PDB file of C-alpha atoms in Angstrom:
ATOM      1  CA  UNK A  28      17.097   7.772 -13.970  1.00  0.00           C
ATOM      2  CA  UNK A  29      20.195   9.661 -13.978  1.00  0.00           C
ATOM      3  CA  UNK A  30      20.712  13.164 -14.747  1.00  0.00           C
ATOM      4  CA  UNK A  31      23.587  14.208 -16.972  1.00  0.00           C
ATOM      5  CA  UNK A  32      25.834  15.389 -14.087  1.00  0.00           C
ATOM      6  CA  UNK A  33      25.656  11.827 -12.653  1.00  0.00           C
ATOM      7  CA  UNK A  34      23.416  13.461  -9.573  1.00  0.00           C
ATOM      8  CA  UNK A  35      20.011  11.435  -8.950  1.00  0.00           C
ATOM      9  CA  UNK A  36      17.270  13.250  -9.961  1.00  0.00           C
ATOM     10  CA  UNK A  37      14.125  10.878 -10.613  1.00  0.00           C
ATOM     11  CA  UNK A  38      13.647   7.494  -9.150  1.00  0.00           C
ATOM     12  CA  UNK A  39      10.960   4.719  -9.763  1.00  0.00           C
ATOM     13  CA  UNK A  40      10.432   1.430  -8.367  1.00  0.00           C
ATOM     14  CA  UNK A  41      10.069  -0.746 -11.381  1.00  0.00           C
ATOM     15  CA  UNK A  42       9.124  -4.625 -11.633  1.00  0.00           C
ATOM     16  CA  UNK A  43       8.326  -7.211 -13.827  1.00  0.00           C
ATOM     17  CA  UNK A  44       6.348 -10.367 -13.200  1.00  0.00           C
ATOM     18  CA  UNK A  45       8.452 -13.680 -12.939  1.00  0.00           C
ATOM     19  CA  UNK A  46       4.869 -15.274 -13.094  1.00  0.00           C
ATOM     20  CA  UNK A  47       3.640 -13.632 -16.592  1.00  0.00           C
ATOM     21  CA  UNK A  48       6.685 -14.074 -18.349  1.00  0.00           C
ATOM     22  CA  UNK A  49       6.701 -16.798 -20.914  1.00  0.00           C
ATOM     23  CA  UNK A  50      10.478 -17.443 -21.812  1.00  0.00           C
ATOM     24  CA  UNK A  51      10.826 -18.698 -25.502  1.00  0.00           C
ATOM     25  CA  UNK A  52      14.110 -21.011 -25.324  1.00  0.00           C
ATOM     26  CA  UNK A  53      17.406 -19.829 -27.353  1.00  0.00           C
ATOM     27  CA  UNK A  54      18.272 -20.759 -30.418  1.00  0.00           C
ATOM     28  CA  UNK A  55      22.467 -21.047 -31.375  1.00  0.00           C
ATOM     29  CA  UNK A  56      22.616 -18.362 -28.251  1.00  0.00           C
ATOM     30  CA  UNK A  57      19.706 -15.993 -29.657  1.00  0.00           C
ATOM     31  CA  UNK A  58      17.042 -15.156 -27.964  1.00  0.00           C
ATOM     32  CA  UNK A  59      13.851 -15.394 -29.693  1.00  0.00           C
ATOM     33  CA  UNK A  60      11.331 -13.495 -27.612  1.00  0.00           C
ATOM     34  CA  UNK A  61       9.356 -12.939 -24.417  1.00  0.00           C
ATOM     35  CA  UNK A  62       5.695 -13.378 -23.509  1.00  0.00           C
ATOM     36  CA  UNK A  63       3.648 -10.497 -21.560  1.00  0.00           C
ATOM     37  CA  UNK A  64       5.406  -8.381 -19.001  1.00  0.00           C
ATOM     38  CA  UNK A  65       4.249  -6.208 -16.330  1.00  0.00           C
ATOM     39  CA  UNK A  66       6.513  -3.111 -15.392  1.00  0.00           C
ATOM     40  CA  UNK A  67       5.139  -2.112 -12.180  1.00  0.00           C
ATOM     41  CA  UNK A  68       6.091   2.200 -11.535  1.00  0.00           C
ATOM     42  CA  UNK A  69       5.036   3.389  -7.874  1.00  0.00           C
ATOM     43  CA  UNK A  70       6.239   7.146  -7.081  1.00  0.00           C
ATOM     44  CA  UNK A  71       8.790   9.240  -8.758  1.00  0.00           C
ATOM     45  CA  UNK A  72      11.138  11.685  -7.081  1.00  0.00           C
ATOM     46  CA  UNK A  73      11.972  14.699  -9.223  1.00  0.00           C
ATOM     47  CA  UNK A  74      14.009  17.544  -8.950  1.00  0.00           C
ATOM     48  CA  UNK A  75      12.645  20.472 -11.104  1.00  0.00           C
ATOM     49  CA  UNK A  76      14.987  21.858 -13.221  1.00  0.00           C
ATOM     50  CA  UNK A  77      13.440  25.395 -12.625  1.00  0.00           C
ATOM     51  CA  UNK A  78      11.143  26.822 -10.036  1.00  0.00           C
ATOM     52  CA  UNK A  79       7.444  26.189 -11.207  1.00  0.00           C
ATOM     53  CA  UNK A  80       4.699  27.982  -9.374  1.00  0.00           C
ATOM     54  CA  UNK A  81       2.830  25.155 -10.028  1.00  0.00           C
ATOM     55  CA  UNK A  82       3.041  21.166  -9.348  1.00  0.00           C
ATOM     56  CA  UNK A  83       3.847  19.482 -12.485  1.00  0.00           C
ATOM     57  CA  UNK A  84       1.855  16.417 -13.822  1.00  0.00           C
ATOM     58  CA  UNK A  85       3.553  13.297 -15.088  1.00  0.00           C
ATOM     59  CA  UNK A  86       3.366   9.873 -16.924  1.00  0.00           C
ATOM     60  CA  UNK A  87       5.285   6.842 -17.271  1.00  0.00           C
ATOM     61  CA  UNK A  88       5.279   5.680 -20.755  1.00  0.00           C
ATOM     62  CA  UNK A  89       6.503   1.996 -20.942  1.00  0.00           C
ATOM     63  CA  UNK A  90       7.765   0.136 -24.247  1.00  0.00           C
ATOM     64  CA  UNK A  91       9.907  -2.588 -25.539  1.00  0.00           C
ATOM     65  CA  UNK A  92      13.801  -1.229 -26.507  1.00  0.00           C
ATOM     66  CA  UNK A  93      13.610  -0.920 -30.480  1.00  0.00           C
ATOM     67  CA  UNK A  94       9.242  -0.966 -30.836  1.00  0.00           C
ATOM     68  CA  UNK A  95       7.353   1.917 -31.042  1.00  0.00           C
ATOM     69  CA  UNK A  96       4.305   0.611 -29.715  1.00  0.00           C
ATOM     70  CA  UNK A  97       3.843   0.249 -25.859  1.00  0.00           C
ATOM     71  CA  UNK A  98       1.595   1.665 -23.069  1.00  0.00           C
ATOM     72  CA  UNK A  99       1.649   4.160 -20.277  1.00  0.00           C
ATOM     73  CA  UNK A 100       0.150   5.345 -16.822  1.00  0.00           C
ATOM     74  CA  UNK A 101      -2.593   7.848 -16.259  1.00  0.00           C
ATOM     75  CA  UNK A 102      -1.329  11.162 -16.139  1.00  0.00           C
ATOM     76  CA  UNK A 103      -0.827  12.045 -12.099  1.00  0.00           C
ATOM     77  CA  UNK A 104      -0.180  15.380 -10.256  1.00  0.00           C
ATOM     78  CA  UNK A 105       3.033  15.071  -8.348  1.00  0.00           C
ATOM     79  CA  UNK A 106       3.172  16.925  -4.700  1.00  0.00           C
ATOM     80  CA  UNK A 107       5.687  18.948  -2.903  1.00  0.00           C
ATOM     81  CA  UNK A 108       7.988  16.849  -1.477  1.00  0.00           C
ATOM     82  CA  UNK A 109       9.551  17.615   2.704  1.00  0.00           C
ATOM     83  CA  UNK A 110      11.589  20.632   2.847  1.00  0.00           C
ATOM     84  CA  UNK A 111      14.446  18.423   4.382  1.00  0.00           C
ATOM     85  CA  UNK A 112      14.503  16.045   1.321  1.00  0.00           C
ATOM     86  CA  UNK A 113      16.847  16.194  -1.229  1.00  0.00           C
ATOM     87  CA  UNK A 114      13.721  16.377  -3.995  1.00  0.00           C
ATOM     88  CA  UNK A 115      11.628  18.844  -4.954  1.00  0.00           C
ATOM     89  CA  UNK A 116       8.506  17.077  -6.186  1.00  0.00           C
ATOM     90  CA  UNK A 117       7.133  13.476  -5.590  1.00  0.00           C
ATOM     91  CA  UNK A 118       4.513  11.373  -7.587  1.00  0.00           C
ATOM     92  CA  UNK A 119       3.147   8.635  -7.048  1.00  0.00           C
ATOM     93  CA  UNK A 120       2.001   7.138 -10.166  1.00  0.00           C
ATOM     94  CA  UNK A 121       1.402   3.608  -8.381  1.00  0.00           C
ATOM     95  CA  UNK A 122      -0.149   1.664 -11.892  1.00  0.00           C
ATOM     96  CA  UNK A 123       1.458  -1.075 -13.919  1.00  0.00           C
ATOM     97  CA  UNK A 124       2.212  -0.928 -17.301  1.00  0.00           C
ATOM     98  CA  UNK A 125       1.398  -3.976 -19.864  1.00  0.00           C
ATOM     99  CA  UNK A 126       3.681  -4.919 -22.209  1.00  0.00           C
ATOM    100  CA  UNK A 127       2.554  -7.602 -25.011  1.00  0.00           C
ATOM    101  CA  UNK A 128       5.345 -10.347 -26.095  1.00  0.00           C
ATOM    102  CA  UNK A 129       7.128  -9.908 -29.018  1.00  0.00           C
ATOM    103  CA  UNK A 130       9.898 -10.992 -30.779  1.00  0.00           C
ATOM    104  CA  UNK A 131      13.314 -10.680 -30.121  1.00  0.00           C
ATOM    105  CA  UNK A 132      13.422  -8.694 -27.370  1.00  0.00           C
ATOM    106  CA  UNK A 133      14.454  -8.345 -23.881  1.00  0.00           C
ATOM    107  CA  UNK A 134      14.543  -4.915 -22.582  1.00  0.00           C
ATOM    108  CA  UNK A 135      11.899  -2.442 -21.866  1.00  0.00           C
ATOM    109  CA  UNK A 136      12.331   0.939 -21.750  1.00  0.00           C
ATOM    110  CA  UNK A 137       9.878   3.171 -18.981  1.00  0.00           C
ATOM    111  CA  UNK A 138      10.262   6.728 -19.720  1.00  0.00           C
ATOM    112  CA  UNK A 139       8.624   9.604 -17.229  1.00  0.00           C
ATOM    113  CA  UNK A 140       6.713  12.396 -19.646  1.00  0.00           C
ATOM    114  CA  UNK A 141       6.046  15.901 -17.764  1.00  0.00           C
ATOM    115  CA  UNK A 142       2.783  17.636 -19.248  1.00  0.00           C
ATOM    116  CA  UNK A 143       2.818  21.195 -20.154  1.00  0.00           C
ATOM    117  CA  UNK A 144      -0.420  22.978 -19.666  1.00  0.00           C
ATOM    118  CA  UNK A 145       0.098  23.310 -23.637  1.00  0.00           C
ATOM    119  CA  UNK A 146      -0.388  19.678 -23.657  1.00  0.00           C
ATOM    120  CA  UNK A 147       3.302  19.309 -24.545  1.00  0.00           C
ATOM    121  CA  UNK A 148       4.954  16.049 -23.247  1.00  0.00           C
ATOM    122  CA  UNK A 149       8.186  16.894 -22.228  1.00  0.00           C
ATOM    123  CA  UNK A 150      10.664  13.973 -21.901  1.00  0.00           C
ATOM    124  CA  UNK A 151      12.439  13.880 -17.788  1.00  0.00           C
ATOM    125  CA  UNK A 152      13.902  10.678 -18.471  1.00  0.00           C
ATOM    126  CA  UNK A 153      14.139   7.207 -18.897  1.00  0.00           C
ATOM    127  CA  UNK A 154      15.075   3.770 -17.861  1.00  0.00           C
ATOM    128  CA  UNK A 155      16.245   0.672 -19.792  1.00  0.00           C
ATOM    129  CA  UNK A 156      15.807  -2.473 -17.288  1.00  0.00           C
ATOM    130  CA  UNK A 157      16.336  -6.314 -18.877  1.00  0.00           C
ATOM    131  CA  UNK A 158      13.238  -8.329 -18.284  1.00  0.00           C
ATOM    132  CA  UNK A 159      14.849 -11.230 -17.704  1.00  0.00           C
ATOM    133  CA  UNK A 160      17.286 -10.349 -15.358  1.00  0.00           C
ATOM    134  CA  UNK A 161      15.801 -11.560 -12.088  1.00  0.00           C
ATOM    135  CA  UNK A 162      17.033  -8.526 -10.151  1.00  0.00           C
ATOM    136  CA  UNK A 163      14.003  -6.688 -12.109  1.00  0.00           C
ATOM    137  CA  UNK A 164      11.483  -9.493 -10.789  1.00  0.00           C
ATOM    138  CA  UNK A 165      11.313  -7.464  -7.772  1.00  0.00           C
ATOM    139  CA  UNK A 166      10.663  -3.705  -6.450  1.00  0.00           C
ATOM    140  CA  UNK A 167      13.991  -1.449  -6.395  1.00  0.00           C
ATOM    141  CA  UNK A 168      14.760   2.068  -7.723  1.00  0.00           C
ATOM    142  CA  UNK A 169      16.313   2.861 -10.474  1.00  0.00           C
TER     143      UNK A 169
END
């Protein structure tokens, strides 16, 4: 996740499962759909954008790029991250997210939800990764 000024401000380690993936062949060079996915989020690295007394809590919500419908994590309480590192809160949500196949589609879209104590979701940001690129099959940041 990239914040508007192009400096890093959340990361997660996202993956999806070569092994669940059922890959529906292509027809006259369009793709018809995927089987189930698993987008795997371990910790997130934020950078508030204003001093909070208190830690935040966060969620990852995960769906497929142009579908409402998807799944998320459980809400977690981030911590304060080292003074020395260049964030100010870490969580570690550490959870996979389900995706059921559908239709012509290919990318998923994860997208990290702060709580208010209102109850508001507030949106941090979000990540569009292609499920089929096999660079996603395994853990990185992004």
């Amino acid at each position: 996740l990239v914040q508007e000024a192009g400096r890093k401000s959340t990361m997660m380690a996202a993956t999806t499962s070569a092994s669940s993936q059922e890959e529906v062949p292509q027809q006259l060079g369009h793709f018809q759909g995927i089987g189930t996915t698993w987008a795997q989020v371990d910790t997130l690295f934020l950078a508030p954008r204003q001093a909070m007394p208190t830690l935040s809590k966060y969620t990852v919500r995960g769906k497929w790029a142009g579908h409402e419908l998807g799944s998320h994590t459980l809400v977690r309480v981030a911590q304060h991250c080292a003074d020395t590192s260049e964030f100010k809160e870490q969580c570690r949500i550490r959870q996979q997210i389900k995706l059921e196949g559908a239709h012509d589609v290919r990318h998923l879209v994860l997208t990290v939800l702060r709580h208010r104590d209102s109850g508001e979701e507030v949106k941090v940001g979000s990540c569009k990764l292609d499920a089929l690129d096999p660079k996603n099959h395994t853990v990185r940041d992004h």
